[in-house]
Coordinates of C-alpha atoms in Angstrom, one line a residue:
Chain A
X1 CA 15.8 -9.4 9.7
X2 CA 16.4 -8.0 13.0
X3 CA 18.1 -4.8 12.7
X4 CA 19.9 -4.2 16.0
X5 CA 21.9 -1.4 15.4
X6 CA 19.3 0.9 14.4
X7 CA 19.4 4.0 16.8
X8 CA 23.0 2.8 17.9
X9 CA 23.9 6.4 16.8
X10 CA 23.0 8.7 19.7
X11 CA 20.9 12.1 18.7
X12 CA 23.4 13.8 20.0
X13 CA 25.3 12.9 17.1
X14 CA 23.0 14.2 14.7
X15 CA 22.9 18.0 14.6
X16 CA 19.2 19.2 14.7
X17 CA 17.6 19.6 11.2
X18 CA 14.2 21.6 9.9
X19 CA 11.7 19.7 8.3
X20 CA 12.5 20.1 5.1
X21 CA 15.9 18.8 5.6
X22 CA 14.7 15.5 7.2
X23 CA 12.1 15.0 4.5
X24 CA 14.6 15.7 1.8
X25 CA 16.8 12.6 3.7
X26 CA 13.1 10.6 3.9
X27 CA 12.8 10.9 0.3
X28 CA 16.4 9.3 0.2
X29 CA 15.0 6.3 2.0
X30 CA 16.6 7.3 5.3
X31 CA 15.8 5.4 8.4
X32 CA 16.5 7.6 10.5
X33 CA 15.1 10.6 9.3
X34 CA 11.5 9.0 9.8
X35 CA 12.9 8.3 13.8
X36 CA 13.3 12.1 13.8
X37 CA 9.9 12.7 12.1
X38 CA 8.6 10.6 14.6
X39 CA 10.1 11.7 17.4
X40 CA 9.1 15.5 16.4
X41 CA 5.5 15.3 16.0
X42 CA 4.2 11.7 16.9
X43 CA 2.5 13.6 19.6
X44 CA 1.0 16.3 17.9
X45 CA -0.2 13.9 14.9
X46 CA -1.6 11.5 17.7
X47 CA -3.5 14.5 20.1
X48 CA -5.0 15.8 16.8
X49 CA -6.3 12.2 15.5
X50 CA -7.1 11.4 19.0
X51 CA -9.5 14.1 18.9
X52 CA -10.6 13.7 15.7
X53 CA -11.8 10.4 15.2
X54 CA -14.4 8.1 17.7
X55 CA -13.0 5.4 17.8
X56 CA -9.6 5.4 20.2
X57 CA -8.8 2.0 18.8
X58 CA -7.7 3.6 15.7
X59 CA -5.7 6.3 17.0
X60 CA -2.3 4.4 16.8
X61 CA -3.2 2.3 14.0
X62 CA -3.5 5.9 12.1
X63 CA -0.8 7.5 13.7
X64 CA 1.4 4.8 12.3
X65 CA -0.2 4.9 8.6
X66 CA 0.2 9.0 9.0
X67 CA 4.1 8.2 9.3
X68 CA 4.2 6.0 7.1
X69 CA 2.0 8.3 4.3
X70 CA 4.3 10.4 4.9
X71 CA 7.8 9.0 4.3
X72 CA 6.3 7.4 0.9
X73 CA 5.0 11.0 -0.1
X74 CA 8.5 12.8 1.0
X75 CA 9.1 13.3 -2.4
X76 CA 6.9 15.5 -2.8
X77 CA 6.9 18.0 0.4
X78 CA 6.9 21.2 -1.3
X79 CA 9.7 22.5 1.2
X80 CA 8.1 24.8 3.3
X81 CA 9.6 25.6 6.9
X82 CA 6.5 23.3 8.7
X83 CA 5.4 19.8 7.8
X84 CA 3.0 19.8 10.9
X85 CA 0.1 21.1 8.5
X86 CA 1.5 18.9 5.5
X87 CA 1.7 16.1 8.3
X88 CA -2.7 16.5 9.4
X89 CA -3.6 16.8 5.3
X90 CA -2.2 13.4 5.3
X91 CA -4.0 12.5 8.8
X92 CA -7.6 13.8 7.5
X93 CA -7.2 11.9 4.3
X94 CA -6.3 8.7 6.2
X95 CA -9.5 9.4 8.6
X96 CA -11.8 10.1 5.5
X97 CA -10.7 7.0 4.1
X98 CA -11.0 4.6 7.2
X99 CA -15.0 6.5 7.9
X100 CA -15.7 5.4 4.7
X101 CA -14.4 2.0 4.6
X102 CA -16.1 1.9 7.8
X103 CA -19.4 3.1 6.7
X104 CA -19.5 1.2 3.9
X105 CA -19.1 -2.0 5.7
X106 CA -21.5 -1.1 8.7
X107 CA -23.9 -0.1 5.8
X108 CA -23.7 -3.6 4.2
X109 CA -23.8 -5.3 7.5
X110 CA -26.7 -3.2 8.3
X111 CA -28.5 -4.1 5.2
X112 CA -27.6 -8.1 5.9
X113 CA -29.3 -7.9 8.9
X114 CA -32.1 -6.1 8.0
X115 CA -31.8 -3.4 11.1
X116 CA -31.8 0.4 10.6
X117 CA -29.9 1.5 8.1
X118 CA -27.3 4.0 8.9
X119 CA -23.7 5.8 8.5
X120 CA -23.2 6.4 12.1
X121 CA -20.6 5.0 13.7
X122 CA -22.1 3.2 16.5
X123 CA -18.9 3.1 18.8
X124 CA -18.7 6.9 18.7
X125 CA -21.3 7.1 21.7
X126 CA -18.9 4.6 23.7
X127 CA -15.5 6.7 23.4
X128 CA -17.3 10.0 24.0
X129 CA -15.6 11.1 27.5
X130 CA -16.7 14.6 28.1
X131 CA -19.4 16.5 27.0
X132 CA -16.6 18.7 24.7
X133 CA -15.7 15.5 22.9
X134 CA -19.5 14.2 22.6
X135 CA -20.3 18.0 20.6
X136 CA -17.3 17.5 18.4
X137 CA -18.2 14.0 17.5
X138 CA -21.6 15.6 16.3
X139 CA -20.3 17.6 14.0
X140 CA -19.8 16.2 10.0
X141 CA -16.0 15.4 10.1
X142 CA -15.1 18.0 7.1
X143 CA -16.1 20.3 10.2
X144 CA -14.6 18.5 12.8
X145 CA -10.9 18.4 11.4
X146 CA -11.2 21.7 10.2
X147 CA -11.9 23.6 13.5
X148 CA -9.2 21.1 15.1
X149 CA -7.1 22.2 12.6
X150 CA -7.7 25.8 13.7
X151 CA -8.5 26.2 17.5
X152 CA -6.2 22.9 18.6
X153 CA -3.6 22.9 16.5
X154 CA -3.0 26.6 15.8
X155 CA -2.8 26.5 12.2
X156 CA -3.4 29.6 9.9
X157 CA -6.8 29.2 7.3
X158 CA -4.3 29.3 4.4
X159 CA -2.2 26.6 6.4
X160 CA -5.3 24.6 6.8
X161 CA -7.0 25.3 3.2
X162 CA -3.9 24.0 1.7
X163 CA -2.9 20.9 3.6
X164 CA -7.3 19.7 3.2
X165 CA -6.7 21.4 -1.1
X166 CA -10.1 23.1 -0.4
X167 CA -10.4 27.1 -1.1
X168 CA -9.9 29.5 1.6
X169 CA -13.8 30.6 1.9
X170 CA -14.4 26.9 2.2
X171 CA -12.4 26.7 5.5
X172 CA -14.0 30.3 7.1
X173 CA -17.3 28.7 6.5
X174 CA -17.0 25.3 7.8
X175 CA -15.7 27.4 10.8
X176 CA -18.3 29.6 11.0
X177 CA -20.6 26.4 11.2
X178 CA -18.4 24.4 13.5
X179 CA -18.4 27.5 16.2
X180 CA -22.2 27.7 15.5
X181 CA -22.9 24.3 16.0
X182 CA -20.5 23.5 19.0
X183 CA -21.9 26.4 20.8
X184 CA -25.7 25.3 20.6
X185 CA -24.5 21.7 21.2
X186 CA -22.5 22.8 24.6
X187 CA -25.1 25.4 25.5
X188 CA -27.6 22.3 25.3
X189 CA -25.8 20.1 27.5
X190 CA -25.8 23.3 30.6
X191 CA -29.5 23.9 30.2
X192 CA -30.9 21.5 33.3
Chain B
X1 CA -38.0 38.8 23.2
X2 CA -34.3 39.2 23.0
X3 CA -32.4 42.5 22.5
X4 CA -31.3 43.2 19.1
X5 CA -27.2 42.7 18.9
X6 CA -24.9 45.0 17.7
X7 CA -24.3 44.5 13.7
X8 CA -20.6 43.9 14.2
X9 CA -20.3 40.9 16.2
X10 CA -19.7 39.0 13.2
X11 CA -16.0 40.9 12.8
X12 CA -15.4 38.5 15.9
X13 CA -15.2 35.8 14.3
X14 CA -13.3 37.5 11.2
X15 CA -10.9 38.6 13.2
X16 CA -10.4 35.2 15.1
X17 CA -9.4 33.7 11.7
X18 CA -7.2 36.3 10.2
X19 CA -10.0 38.2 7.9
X20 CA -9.4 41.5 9.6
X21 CA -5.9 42.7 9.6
X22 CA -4.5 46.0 10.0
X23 CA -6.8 49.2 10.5
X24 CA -9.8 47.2 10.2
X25 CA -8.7 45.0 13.1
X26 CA -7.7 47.8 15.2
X27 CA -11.3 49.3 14.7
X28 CA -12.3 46.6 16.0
X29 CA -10.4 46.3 19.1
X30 CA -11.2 49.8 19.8
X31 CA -15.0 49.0 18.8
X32 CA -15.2 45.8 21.6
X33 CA -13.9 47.8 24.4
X34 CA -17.2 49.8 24.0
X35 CA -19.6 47.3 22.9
X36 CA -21.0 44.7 25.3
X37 CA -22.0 42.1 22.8
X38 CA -19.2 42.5 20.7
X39 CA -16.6 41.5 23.9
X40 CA -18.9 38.9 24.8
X41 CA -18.9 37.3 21.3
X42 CA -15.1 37.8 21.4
X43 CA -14.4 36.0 25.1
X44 CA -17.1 33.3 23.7
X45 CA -15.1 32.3 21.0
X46 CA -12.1 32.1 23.5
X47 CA -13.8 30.2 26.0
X48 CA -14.6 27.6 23.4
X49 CA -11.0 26.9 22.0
X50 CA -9.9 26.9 25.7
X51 CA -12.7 24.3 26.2
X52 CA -11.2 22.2 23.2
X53 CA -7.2 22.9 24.2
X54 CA -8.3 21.6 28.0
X55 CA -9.6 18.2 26.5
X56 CA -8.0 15.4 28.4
X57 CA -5.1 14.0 26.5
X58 CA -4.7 10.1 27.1
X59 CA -1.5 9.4 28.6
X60 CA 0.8 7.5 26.8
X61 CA 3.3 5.7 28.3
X62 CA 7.0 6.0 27.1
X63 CA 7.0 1.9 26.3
X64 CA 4.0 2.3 24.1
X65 CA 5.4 5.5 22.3
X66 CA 8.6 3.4 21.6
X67 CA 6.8 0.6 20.7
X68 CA 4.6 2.2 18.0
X69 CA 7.9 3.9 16.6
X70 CA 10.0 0.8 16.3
X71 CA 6.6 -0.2 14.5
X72 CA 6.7 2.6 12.0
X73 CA 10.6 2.1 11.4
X74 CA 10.4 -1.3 10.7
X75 CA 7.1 -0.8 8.5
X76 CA 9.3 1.3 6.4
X77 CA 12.3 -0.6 6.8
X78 CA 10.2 -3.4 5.7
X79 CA 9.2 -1.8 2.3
X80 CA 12.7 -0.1 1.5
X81 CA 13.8 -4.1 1.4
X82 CA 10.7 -5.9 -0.1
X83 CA 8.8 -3.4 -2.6
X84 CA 5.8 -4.5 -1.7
X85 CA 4.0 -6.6 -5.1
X86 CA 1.0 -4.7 -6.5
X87 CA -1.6 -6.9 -7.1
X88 CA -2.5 -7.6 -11.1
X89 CA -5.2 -6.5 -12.7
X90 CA -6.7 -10.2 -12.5
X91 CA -7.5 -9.3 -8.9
X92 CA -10.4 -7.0 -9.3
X93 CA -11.8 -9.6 -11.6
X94 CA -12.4 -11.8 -8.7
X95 CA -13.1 -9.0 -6.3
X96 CA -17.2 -9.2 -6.4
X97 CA -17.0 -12.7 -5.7
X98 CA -14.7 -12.0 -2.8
X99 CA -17.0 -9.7 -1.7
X100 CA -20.4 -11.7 -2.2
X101 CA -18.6 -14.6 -0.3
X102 CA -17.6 -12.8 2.8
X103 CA -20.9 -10.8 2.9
X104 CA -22.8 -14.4 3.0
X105 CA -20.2 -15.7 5.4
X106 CA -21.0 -12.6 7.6
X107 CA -24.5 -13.6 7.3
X108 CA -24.3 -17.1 8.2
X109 CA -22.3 -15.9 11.2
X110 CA -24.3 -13.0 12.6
X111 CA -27.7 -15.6 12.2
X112 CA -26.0 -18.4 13.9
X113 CA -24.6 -16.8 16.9
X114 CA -26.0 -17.4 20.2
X115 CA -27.5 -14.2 21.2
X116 CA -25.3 -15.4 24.7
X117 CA -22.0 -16.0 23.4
X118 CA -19.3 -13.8 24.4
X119 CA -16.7 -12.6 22.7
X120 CA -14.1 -15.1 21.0
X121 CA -11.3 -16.0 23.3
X122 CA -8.1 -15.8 21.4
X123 CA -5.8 -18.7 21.3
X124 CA -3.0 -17.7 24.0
X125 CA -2.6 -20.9 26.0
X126 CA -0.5 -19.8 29.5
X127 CA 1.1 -22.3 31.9
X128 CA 2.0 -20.3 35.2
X129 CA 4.5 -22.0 37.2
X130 CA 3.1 -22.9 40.5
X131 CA 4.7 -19.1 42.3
X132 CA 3.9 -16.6 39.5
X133 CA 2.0 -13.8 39.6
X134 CA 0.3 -12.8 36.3
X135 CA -2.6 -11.7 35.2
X136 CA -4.3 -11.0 31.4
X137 CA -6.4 -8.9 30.0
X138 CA -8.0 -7.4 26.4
X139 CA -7.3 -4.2 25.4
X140 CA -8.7 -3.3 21.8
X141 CA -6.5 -5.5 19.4
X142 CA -4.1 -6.8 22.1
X143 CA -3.8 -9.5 24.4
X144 CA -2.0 -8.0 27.8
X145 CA -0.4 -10.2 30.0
X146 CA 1.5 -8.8 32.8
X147 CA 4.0 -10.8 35.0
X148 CA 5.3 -9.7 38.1
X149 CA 7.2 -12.5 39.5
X150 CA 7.7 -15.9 38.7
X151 CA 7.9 -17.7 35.0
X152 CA 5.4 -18.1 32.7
X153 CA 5.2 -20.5 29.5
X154 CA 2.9 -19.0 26.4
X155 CA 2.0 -20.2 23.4
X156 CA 0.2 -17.9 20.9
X157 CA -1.6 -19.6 18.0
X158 CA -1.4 -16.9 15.7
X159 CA -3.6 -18.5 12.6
X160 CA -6.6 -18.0 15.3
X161 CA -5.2 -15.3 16.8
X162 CA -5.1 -11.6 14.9
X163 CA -4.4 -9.7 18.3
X164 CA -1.1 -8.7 19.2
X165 CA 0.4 -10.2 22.4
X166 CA 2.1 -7.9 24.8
X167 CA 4.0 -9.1 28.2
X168 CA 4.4 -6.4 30.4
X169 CA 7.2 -6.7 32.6
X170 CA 8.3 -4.8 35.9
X171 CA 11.4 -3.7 34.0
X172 CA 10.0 -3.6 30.2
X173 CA 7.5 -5.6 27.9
X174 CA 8.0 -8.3 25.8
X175 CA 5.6 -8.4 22.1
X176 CA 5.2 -12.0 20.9
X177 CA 5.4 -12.1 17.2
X178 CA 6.0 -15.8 17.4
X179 CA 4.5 -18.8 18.9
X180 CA 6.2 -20.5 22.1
X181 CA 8.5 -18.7 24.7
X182 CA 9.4 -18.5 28.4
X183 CA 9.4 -15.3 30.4
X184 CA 11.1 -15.4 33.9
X185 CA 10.9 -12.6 36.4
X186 CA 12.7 -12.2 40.0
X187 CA 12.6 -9.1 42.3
X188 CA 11.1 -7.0 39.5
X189 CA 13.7 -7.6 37.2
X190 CA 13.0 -9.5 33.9
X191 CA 15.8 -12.5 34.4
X192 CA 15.4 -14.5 31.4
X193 CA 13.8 -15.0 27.9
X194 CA 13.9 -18.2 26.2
X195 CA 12.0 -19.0 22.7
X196 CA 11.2 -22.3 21.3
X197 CA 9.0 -20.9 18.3
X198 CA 8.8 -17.8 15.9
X199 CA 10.6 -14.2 17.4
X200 CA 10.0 -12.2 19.9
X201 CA 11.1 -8.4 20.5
X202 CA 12.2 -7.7 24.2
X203 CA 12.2 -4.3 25.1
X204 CA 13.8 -3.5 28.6
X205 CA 13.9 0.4 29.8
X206 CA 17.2 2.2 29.1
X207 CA 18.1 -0.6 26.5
X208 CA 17.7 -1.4 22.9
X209 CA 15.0 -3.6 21.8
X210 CA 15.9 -7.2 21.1
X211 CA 14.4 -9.2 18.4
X212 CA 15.6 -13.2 19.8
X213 CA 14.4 -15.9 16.9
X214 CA 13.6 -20.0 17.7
X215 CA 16.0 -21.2 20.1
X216 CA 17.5 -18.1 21.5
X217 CA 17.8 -17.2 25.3
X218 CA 18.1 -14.1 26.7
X219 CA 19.5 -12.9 30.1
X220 CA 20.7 -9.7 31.7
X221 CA 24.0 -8.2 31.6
X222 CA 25.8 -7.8 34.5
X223 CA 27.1 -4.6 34.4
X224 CA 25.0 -2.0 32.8
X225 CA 27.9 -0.9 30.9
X226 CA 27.4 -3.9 28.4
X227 CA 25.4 -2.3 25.3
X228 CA 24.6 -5.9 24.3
X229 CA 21.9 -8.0 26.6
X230 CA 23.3 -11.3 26.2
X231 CA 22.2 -13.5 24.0
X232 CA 22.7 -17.6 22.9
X233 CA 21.3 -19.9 21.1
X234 CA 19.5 -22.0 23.5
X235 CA 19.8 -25.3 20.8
X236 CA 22.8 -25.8 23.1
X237 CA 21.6 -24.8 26.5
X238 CA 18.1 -25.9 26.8
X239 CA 16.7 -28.7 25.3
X240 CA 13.9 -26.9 22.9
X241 CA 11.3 -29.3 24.2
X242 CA 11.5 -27.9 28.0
X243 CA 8.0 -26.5 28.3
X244 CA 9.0 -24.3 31.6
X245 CA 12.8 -23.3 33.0
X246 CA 13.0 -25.7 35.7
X247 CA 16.3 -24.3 37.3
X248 CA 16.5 -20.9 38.8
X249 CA 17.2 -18.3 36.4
X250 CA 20.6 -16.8 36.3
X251 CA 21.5 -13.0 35.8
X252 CA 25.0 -14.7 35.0
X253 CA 24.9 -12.9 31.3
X254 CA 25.2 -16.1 28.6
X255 CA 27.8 -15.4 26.2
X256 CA 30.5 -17.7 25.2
X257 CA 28.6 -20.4 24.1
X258 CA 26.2 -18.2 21.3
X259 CA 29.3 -17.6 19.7
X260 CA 30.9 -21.1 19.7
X261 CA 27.1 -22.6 19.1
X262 CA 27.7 -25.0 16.2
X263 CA 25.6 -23.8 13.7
X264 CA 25.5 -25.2 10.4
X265 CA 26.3 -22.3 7.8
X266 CA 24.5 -23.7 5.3
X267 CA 24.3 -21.6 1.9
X268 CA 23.8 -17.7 2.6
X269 CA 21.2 -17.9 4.9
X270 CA 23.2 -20.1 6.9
X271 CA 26.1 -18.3 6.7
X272 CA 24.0 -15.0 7.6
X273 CA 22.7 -16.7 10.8
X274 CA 25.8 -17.2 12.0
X275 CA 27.4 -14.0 11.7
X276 CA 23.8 -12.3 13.5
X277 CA 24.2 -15.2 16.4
X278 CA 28.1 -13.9 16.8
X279 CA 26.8 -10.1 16.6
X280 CA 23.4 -10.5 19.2
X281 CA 26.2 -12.7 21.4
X282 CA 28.6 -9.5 21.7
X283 CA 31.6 -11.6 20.1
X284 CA 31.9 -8.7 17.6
X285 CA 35.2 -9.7 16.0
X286 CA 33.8 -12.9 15.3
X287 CA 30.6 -11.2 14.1
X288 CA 32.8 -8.3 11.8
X289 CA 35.1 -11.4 9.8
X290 CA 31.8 -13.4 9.6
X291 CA 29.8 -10.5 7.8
X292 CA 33.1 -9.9 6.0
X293 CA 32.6 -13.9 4.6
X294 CA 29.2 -13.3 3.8
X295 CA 29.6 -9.8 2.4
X296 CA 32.4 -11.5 -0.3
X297 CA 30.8 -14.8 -1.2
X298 CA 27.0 -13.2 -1.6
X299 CA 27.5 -9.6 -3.0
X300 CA 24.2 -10.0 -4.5
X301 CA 21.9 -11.3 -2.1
X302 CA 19.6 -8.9 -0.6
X303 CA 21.0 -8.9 3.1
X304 CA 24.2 -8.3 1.6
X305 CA 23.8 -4.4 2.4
X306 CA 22.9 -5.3 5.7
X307 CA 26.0 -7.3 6.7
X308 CA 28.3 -4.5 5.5
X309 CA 26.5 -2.0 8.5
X310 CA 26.9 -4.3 10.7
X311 CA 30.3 -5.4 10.3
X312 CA 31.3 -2.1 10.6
X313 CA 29.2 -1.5 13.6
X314 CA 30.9 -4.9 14.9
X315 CA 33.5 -3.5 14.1
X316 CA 33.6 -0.3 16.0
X317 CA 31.9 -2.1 19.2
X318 CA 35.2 -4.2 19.0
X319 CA 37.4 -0.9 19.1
X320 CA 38.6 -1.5 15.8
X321 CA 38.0 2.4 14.5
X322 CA 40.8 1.6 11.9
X323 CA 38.9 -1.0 10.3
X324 CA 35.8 0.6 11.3
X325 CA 36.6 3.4 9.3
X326 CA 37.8 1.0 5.7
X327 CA 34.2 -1.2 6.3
X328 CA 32.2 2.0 6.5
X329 CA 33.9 3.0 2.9
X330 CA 33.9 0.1 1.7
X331 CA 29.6 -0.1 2.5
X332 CA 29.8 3.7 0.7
X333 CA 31.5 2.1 -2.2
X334 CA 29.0 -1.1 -2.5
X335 CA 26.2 0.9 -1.6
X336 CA 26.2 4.5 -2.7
X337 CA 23.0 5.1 -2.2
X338 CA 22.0 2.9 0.5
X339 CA 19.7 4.3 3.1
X340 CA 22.7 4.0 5.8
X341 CA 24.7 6.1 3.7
X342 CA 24.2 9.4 6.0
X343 CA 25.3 7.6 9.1
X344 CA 27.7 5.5 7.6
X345 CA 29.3 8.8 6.0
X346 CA 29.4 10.1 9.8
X347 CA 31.3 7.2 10.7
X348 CA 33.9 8.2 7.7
X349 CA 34.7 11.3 9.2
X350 CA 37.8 11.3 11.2

């Protein structure tokens, strides 16, 4: 059914709440708690995603599952002051499992056709806009997010360790290769 | 032959992700105001974050931020009121022969194709009238059409079409999730609406979005004041078979006649219907006593929760805080632990 009224009830009306307020009232199956959600960090969820995957025709498709991940796993927000790195563990696991739905299929295809074989996304090299965004795309996603994670969205390596459930070590060192790598993939693209 | 570097330039990057706190970091800040490489390894790291922070952002328009969110909402409103049915175990019986028969579909496909053939137009059929000034185009998985004066008539076959269909108007946009409508501009102002077949949702700037179902028009209020774009049931306006609006459009909102429409309540759903045409026409006392009807005769059925918000939300458009206020505990009393409960209990408070 059409609900009309929904959002009838002006913000104003609705004192400001932390996150782990509005995820308590998500939990509850409140509407509009996932309206505040949204409203909070659809643009943080959709820069990082946006920079995080190749393909921009996924970026609001996964945006919208992110929000929706999330209000079907509000039970379970373990109550800390943040859900923005809570909010990107759901985004990376969304990612992993659209590459590899994506893979998979490209591999069968690929094997149908009898063409190279391969797990690269072929659209990557279309969407790639500047040389910053081409490096990142070269780097294995596990990297990718996690340096995102880091240098774009600010988060702490505990932050980011526990929203991906990897150790701490695991995070320095995919940094430590992600810095590597970008570097020699941006120093590359000056040499003439 | 390059210079050997200074055996601390590692602590750079340590210190960039929180390894080195305290003394240790300090040392180090002291230790890169003498040391060449270690500052440089320091301002590199900082130039690359900088270089990622500065990556263009793509705009997003406010229409297409409200448009996914009314998405999400209604995703989750969706599954709050239909659990969605997990599939039985039966289905990943038949699951390798789903898969073996797309893969050989795919194959038939991809060796058949003319190496020539362009990509599959969708089935949106467009009838301009003779003045308008429209164009269309593909972007990703939708199907843009934007008017900017005149009327158009669409029809979206949506078995051969997956896209989503947007109509971008001067004032708003318009996202077919039905078949067969009408869309009238004038002077860059969206004047009327009209749907034969399946819904649309209307969403005009500075107004709430509009979901109008078969046979409902929709027209502009006069005075922005009205909350409620008017809207009728065009059964009793315009003939359902009129392909385009012939006669001008009129910003003269259309109200009366919604409300009076004769609508057959037949059974709940019926009876449902009427009280939503009362409600979309702004005849809210109309709308609260027939939501009041349903709410009594079907306490059971599954919209039942939804008349009793909007009776009191009728209720409280009409003025009526009094009753308001007993509809909004009686909901609380049906419903304790519906998922309007929070705003509902607002309501309550005196």
């Amino acid at each position: 059914m059409n609900r009309t009224p929904k959002g009838q009830l002006s913000k104003s009306d609705v004192p400001s709440a932390t996150d782990p307020e509005i995820l308590q009232r998500l939990a509850c199956g409140e509407l509009s708690a996932l309206g505040e959600l949204y409203d909070q960090y659809n643009g943080i969820v959709r820069r990082f995603i946006a920079r995080a995957t190749a393909d921009a025709e996924d970026v609001d498709d996964l945006v919208h599952l992110t929000f929706l991940a999330a209000a079907k796993s509000a039970k379970k927000y373990d109550g800390r002051a943040s859900c923005r790195p809570w909010l990107m563990g759901i985004a990376v696991q969304l990612l992993r499992r659209r590459r590899r739905g994506l893979g998979r299929f490209l591999g069968l295809l690929s094997a149908l056709i009898g063409s190279r074989s391969g797990n690269v996304d072929p659209r990557a090299a279309l969407h790639a806009r500047n040389d910053v965004k081409r490096a990142l795309l070269q780097l294995s996603e596990p990297k990718r997010v996690t340096f995102l994670m880091a240098e774009l969205e600010g988060l702490s390596c505990d932050e980011i360790a526990g929203a991906l459930g990897i150790p701490i070590g695991t995070v320095w060192t995919r940094l430590h290769a992600a810095r590597r790598e970008l570097r020699q993939l941006l120093e590359g693209d000056r040499e003439p | 032959m390059t210079a050997p570097r200074c055996p601390r330039v590692f602590e750079a990057e340590a210190m960039r992700d929180g390894r080195l706190t305290g003394a240790e970091r300090a040392a180090f800040e002291r230790h890169t105001t003498q040391c060449a490489d270690c500052a440089h390894e320091v301002g590199a790291l900082d130039e690359l974050a900088q270089r990622v922070l500065e990556m263009p952002d793509c705009a997003l328009d406010e229409l297409h931020v409200r448009r996914e969110r009314t998405r999400v909402l209604a995703a989750f409103d969706e599954s709050l009121v239909l659990p969605r049915q997990r599939p039985g175990r039966g289905w990943w019986l038949a699951f390798p022969g789903v898969v073996a028969a797309l893969a050989t579909a795919l194959f038939v496909y991809w060796r058949a194709r003319p190496v020539s053939q362009v990509e599959r137009t969708p089935n949106v059929v467009v009838h301009p009238e003779s003045s308008a000034a429209w164009s269309k185009r593909t972007e990703g998985n939708r199907e843009i059409v934007t008017l900017e004066q005149g009327a158009l008539w669409i029809h979206v076959e949506h078995a051969a079409n997956p896209r989503r269909l947007i109509v971008v108007l001067p004032d708003g946009e318009l996202e077919d999730t039905g078949t067969t409508f009408t869309v009238s501009v004038e002077r860059g102002h969206t004047q009327r609406v009209a749907v034969r077949d399946g819904t649309v949702v209307l969403r005009i700037q500075g107004q709430p979005s509009v979901g109008l179902g078969p046979g409902e028009t929709w027209a502009p209020s006069v005075t922005p004041a009205a909350a409620i774009p008017a809207i009728t049931s065009a059964a009793t306006e315009h003939p359902s078979s009129e392909p385009m609006p012939t006669e001008a459009p009129s910003a003269v909102p259309v109200r009366a006649p919604a409300a009076s429409a004769p609508v057959t309540a037949a059974g709940a759903s019926g009876e449902f219907r009427l009280a939503m045409s009362a409600f979309r026409a702004g005849d809210n006392v109309r709308a609260a006593a027939a939501f009041a009807t349903f709410l009594a005769k079907y306490t059971s059925d599954e919209r039942a929760q939804d008349a009793a918000y909007l009776r009191l939300i009728a209720l409280q458009r009409a003025g009526h805080e009094s009753e308001m206020k007993q509809a909004a505990r009686e909901y609380l009393r049906l419903f304790p632990a519906g998922f309007r409960r929070t705003e509902v209990q607002r309501l309550t408070v005196p």
